[in-house]
Tab-separated table of C-alpha atoms and ligand atoms in Angstrom:
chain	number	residue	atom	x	y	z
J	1	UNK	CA	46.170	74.832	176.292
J	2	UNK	CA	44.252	73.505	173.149
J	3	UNK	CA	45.839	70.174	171.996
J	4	UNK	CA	48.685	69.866	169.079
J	5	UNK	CA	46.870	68.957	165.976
J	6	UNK	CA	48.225	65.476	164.092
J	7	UNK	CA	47.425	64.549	160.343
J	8	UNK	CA	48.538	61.248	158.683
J	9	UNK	CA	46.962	58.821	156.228
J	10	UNK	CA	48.014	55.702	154.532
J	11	UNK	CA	47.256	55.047	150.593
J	12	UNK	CA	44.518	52.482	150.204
J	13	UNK	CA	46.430	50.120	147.680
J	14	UNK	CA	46.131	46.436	149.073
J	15	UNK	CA	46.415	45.422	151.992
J	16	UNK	CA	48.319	46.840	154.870
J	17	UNK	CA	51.461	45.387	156.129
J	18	UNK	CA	53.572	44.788	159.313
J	19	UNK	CA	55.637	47.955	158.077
J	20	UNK	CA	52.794	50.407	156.886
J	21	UNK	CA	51.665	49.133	160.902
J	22	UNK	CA	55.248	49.372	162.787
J	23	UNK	CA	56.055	52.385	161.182
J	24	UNK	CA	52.973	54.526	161.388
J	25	UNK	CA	49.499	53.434	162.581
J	26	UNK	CA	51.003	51.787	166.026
J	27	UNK	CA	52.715	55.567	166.553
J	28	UNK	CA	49.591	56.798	165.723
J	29	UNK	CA	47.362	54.777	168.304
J	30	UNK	CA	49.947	55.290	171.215
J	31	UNK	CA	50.238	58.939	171.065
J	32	UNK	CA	46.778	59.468	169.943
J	33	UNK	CA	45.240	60.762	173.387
J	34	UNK	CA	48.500	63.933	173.585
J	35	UNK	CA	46.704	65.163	170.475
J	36	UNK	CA	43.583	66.078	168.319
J	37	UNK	CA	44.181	63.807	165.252
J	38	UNK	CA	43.049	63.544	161.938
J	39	UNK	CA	43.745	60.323	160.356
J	40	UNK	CA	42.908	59.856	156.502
J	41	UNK	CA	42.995	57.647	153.764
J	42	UNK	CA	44.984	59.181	150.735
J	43	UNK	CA	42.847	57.790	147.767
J	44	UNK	CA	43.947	60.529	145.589
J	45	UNK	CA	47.245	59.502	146.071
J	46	UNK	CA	46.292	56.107	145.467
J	47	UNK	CA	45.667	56.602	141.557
J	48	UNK	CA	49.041	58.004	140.631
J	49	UNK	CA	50.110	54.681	140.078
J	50	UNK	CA	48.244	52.197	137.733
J	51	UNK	CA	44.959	51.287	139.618
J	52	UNK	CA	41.743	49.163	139.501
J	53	UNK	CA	38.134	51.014	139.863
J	54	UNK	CA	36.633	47.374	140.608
J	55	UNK	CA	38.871	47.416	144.203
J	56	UNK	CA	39.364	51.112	145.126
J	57	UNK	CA	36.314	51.485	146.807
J	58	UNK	CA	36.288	48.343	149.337
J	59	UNK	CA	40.147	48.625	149.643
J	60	UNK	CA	39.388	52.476	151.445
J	61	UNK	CA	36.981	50.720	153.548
J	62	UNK	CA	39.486	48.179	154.465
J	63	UNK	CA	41.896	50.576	155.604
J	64	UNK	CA	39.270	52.658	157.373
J	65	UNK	CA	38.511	49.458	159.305
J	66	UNK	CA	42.174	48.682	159.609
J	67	UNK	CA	42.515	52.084	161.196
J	68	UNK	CA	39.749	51.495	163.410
J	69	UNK	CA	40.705	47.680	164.244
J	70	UNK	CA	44.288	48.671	165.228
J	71	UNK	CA	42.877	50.901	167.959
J	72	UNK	CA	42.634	54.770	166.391
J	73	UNK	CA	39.881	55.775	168.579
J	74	UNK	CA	37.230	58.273	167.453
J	75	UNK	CA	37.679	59.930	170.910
J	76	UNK	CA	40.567	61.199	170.156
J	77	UNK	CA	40.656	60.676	166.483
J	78	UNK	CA	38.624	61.815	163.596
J	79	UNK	CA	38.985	59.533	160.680
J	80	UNK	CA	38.135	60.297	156.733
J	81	UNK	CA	38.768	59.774	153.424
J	82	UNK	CA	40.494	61.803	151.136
J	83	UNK	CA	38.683	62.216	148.020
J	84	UNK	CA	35.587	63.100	150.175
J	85	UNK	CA	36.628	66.479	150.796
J	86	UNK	CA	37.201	68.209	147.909
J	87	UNK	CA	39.236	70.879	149.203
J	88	UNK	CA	42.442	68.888	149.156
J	89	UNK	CA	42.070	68.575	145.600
J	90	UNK	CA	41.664	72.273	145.249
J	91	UNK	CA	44.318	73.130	148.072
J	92	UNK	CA	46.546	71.082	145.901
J	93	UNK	CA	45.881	73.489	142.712
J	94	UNK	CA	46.707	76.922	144.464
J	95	UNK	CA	49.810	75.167	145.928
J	96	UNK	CA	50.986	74.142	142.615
J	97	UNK	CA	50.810	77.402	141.317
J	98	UNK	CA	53.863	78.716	143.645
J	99	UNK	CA	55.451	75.051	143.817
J	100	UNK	CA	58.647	75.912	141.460
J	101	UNK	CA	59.403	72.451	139.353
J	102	UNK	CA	62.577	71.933	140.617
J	103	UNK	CA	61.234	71.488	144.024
J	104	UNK	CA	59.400	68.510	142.658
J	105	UNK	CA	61.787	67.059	140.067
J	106	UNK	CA	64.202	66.892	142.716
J	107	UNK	CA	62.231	64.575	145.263
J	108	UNK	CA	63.818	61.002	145.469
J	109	UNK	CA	60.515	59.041	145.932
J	110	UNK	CA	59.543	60.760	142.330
J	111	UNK	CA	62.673	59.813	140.840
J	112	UNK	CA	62.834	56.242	141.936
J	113	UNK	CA	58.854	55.795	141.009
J	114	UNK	CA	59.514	57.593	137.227
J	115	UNK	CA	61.825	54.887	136.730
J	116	UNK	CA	59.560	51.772	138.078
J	117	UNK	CA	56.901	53.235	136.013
J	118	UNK	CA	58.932	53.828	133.076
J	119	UNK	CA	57.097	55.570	130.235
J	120	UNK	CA	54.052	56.082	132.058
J	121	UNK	CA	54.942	58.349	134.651
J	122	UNK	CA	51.969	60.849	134.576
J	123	UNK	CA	51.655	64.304	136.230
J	124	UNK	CA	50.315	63.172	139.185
J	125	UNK	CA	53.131	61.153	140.176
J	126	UNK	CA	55.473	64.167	140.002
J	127	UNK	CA	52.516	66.312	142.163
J	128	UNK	CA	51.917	63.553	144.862
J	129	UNK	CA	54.065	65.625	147.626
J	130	UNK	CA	51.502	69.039	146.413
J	131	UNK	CA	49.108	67.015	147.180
J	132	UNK	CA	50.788	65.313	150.358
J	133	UNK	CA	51.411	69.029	151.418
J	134	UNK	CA	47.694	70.347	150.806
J	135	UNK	CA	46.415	67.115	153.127
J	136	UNK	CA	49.359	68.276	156.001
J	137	UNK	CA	48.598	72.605	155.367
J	138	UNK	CA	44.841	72.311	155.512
J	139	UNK	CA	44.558	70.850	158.891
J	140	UNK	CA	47.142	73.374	160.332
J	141	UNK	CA	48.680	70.450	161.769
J	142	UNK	CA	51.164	70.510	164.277
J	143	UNK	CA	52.737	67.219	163.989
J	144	UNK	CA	52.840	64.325	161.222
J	145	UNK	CA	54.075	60.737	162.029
J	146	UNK	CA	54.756	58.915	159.185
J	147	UNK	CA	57.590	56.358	158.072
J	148	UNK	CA	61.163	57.896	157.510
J	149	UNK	CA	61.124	57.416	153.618
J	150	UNK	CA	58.717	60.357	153.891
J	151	UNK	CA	60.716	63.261	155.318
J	152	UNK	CA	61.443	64.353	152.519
J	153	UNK	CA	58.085	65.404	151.577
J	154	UNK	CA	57.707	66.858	154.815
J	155	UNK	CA	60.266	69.047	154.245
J	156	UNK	CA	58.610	69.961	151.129
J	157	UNK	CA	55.533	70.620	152.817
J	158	UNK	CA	57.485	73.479	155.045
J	159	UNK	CA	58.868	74.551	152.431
J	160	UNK	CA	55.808	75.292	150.482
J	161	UNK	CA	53.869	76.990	153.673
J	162	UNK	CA	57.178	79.105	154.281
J	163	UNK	CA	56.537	80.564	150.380
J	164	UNK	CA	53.084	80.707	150.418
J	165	UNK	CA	53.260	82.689	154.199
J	166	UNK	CA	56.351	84.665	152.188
J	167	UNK	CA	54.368	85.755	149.411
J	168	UNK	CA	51.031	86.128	151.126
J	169	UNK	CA	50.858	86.797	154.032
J	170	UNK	CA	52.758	88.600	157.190
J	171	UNK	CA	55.284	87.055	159.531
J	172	UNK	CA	52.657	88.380	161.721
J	173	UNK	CA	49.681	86.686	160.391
J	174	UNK	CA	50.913	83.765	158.591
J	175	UNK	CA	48.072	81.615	157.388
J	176	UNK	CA	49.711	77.813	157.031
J	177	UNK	CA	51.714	76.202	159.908
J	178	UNK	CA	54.353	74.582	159.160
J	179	UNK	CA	54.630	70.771	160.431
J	180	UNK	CA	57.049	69.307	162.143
J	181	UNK	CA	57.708	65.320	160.904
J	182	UNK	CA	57.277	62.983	164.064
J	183	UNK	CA	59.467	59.708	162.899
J	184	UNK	CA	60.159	57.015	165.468
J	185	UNK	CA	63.070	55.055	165.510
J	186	UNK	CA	61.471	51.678	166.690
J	187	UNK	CA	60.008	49.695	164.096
J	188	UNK	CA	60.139	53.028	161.291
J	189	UNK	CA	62.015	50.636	158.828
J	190	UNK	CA	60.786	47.182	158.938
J	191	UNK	CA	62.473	45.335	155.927
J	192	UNK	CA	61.959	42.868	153.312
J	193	UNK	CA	61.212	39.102	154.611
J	194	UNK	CA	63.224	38.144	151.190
J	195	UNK	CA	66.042	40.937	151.565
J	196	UNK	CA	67.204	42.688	154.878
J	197	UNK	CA	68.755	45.735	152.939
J	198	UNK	CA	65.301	46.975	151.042
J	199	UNK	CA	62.028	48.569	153.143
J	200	UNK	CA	59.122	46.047	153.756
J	201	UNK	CA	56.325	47.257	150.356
J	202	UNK	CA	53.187	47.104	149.041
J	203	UNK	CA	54.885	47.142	145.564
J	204	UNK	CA	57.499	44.243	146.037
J	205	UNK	CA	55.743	41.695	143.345
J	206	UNK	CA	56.917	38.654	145.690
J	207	UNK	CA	53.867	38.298	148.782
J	208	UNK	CA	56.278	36.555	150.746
J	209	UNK	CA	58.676	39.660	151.363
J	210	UNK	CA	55.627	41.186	153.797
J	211	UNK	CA	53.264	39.530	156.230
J	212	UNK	CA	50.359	41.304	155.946
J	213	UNK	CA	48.011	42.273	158.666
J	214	UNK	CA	45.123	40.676	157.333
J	215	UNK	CA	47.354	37.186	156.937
J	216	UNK	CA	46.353	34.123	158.556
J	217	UNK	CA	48.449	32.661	160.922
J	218	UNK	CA	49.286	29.417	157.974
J	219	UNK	CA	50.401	32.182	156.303
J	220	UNK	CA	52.394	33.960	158.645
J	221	UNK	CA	53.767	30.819	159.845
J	222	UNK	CA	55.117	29.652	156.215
J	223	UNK	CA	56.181	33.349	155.449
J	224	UNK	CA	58.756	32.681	158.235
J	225	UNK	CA	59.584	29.468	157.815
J	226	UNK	CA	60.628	30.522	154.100
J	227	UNK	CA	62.175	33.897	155.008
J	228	UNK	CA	66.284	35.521	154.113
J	229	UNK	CA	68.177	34.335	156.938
J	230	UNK	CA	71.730	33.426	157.314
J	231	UNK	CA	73.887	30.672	157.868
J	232	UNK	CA	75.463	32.106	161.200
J	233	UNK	CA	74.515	30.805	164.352
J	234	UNK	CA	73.941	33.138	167.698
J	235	UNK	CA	71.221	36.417	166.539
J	236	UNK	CA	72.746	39.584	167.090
J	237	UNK	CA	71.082	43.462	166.321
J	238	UNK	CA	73.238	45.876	163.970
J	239	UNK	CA	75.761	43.722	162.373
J	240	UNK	CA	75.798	45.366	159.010
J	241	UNK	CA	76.829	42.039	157.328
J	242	UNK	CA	73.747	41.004	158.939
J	243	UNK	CA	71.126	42.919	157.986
J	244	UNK	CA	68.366	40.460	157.799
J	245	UNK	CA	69.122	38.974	161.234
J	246	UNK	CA	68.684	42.538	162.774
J	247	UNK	CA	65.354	43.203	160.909
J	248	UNK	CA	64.028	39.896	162.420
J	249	UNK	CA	65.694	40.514	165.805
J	250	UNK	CA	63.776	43.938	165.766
J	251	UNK	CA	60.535	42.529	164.316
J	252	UNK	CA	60.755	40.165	167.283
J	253	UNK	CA	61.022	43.368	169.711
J	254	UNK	CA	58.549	44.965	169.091
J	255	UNK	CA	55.243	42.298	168.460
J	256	UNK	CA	56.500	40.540	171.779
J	257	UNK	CA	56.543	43.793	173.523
J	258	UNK	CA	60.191	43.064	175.250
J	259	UNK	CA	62.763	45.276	175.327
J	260	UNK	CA	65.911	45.171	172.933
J	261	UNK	CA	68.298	44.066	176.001
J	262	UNK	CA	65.811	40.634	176.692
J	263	UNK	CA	66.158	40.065	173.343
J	264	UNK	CA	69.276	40.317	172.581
J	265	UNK	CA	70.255	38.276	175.861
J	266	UNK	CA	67.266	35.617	174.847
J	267	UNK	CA	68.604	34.980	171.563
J	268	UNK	CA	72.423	35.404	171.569
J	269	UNK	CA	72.947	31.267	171.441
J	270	UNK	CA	69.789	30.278	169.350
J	271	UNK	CA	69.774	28.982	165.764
J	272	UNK	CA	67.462	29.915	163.030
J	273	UNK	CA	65.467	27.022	163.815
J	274	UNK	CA	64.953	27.798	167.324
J	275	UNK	CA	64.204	31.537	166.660
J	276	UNK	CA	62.002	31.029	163.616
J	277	UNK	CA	58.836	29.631	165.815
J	278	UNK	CA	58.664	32.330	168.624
J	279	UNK	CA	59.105	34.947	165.925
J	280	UNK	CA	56.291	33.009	164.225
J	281	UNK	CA	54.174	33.177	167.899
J	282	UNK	CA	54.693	36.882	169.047
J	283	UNK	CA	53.358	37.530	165.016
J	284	UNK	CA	50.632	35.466	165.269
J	285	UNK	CA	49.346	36.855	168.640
J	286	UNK	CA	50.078	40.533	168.046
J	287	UNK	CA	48.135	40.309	165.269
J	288	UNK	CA	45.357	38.217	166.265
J	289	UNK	CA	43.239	40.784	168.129
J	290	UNK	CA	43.392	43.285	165.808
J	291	UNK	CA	41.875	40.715	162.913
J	292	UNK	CA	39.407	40.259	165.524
J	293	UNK	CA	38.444	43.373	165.386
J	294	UNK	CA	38.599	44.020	161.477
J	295	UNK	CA	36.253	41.049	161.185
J	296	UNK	CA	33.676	42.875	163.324
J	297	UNK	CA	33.796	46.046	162.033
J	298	UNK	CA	33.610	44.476	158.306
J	299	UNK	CA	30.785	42.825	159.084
J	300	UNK	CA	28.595	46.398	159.629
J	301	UNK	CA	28.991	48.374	156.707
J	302	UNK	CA	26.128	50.939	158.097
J	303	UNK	CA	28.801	51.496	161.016
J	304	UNK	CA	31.879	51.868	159.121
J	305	UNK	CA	29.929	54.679	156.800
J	306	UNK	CA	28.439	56.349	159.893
J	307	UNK	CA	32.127	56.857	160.757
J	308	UNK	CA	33.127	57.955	157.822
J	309	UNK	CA	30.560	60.517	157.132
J	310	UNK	CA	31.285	61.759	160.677
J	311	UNK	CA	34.461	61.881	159.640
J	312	UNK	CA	33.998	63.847	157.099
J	313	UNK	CA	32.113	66.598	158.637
J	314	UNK	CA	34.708	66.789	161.021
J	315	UNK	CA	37.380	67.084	158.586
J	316	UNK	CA	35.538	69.415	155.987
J	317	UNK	CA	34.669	72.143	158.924
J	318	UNK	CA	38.364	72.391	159.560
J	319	UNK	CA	39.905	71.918	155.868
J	320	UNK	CA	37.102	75.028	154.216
J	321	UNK	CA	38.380	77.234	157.263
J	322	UNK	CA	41.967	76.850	155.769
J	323	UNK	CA	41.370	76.814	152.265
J	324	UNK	CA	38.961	80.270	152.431
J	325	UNK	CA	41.951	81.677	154.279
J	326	UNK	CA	44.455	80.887	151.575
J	327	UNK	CA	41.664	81.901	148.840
J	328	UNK	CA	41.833	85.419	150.767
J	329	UNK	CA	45.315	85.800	150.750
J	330	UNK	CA	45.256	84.655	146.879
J	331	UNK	CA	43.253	87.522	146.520
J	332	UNK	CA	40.290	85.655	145.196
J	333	UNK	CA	36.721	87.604	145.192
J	334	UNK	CA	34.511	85.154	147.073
J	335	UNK	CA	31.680	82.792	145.388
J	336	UNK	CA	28.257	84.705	145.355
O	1	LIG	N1	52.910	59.775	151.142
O	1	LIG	C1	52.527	59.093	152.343
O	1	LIG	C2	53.111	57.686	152.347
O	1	LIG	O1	53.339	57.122	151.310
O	1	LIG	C3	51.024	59.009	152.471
O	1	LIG	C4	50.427	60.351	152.717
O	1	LIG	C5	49.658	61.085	151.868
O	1	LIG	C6	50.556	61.106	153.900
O	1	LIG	N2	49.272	62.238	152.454
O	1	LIG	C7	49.810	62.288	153.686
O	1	LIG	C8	51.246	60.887	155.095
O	1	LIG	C9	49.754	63.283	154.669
O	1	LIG	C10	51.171	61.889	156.069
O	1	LIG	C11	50.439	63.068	155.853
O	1	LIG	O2	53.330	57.157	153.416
């Protein structure tokens, strides 16, 4: 039986952080082998906020490298970059046209973005999840892990291929799949280090709510030294009046590797101070190997492209199947 196809991809804005890593590209590595995967990086999605043309290009190699340095392997894995294949953009425009509005004005990440951005919220912003939807629908996939904040859009996305199947095609022959949202419970909300009730972001202005993966370990180590704790001795998971103690608790988990019950039973007596320095160590050394690897792969650019442009074969012979298939059912004539 042919393999269950997986698509995800992370936005290339900054750096990544402990929860862009804990909540999606450690789910990806770990299942990666079950599957045939396509991971990209969404730099169309990356300009529907304010953006800088001076960093866009090296920050989609650093994720690219960040992908590769947290273990996606190409074995298994195919790994591209949006804007390189130009069908997503075009995907995107046929989708729109049987997207109603509502559909779109209704999504909460587009609601709570229009009022960040204020007065410039542009059209792009309120199309992101078209766009999220022609990344998922062109690779038929079968499965997309990604963080819980984005289910929504998933469930956008099946909506969308249930229309477009409705109106054009036959129960028979349908010509997208519709995805199925693969959200893990471990580690899929890893929160503020300043405030244990928000979700660990790129777009929090304070650095010090996020480690980031590229950190160095000063950094890490003063991060959590300066973190939102409380004044309650004895660490405990899933008090809610405790919200930031069961972030760390969790955070703890999952870099050391140990299971909820050791941790719980290791730190049920400690103190902050106590707790603060292994957190600090299990950071440090998860992260360690994989800024090993990032280093390496930074330092050969002519690798990293060959990659990329591999990657992009890969991903262009599979998105143009889909796309000519949904151009048929459109009704389009075909280009002479
Ligand atoms: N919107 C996703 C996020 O913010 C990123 C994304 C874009 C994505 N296209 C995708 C995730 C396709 C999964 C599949 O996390």
């Amino acid at each position: 039986m042919a393999k269950q196809r997986v698509l995800s991809g992370v936005q290339p804005t900054g750096n990544l952080h402990l929860g862009n890593y804990l909540g999606a590209i450690r789910n990806w590595v770990e299942g990666q082998s079950q599957f045939e995967n396509f991971f990209c990086v969404v730099d169309l999605h990356a300009i529907t906020a304010p953006h800088d043309p001076k960093t866009l290009a090296q920050d989609t190699y650093t994720i690219a490298a960040l992908y590769l340095a947290a273990g996606i392997d190409l074995q298994y894995s195919t790994i591209f970059v949006q804007s390189h294949v130009p069908a997503h953009s075009e995907l995107t425009w046929l989708l729109n046209c049987i997207t109603p509005l509502n559909w779109l004005t209704d999504m909460i990440q587009f609601k709570e973005k229009s009022v960040r951005q204020g007065e410039n919220v542009n059209t792009g912003l309120l199309d992101y999840p078209v766009l999220m939807a022609a990344d998922i629908l062109l690779y038929q996939a079968d499965q997309v892990p990604v963080g819980e904040d984005q289910k929504q859009h998933l469930e956008l996305t099946r909506d969308i291929a249930a229309r477009f199947n409705h109106l054009f095609a036959t129960p028979e022959a349908p010509v997208l799949k519709q995805p199925h949202p693969l959200i893990r419970p471990e580690g899929a909300r890893v929160m503020s280090l300043t405030d244990g009730t928000r979700k660990m972001s790129k777009s929090d202005p304070s650095d010090q709510s996020r480690i980031n993966l590229l950190d160095t370990p000063e950094q890490i180590q003063y991060k959590i030294k300066r973190c939102k704790t409380d004044p309650i001795r004895g660490l405990e998971f899933d008090n809610p009046d405790r919200p930031e103690c069961h972030n760390l608790l969790t955070l703890y988990m999952v870099l050391s590797g140990k299971s909820r019950e050791e941790v719980a039973r290791e730190c049920q007596d400690m103190g902050w101070g106590q707790f603060k320095p292994l957190l600090t160590e299990a950071t440090i050394a998860a992260l360690a190997p994989i800024q090993a690897k990032y280093q390496e792969i930074m330092s050969d650019r002519g690798y990293l492209e060959s990659v990329l442009r591999t990657g992009r074969e890969k991903a262009e012979a599979v998105a143009n199947e889909t796309l000519a298939q949904v151009k048929a059912a459109l009704g389009y004539s075909k280009p002479l």
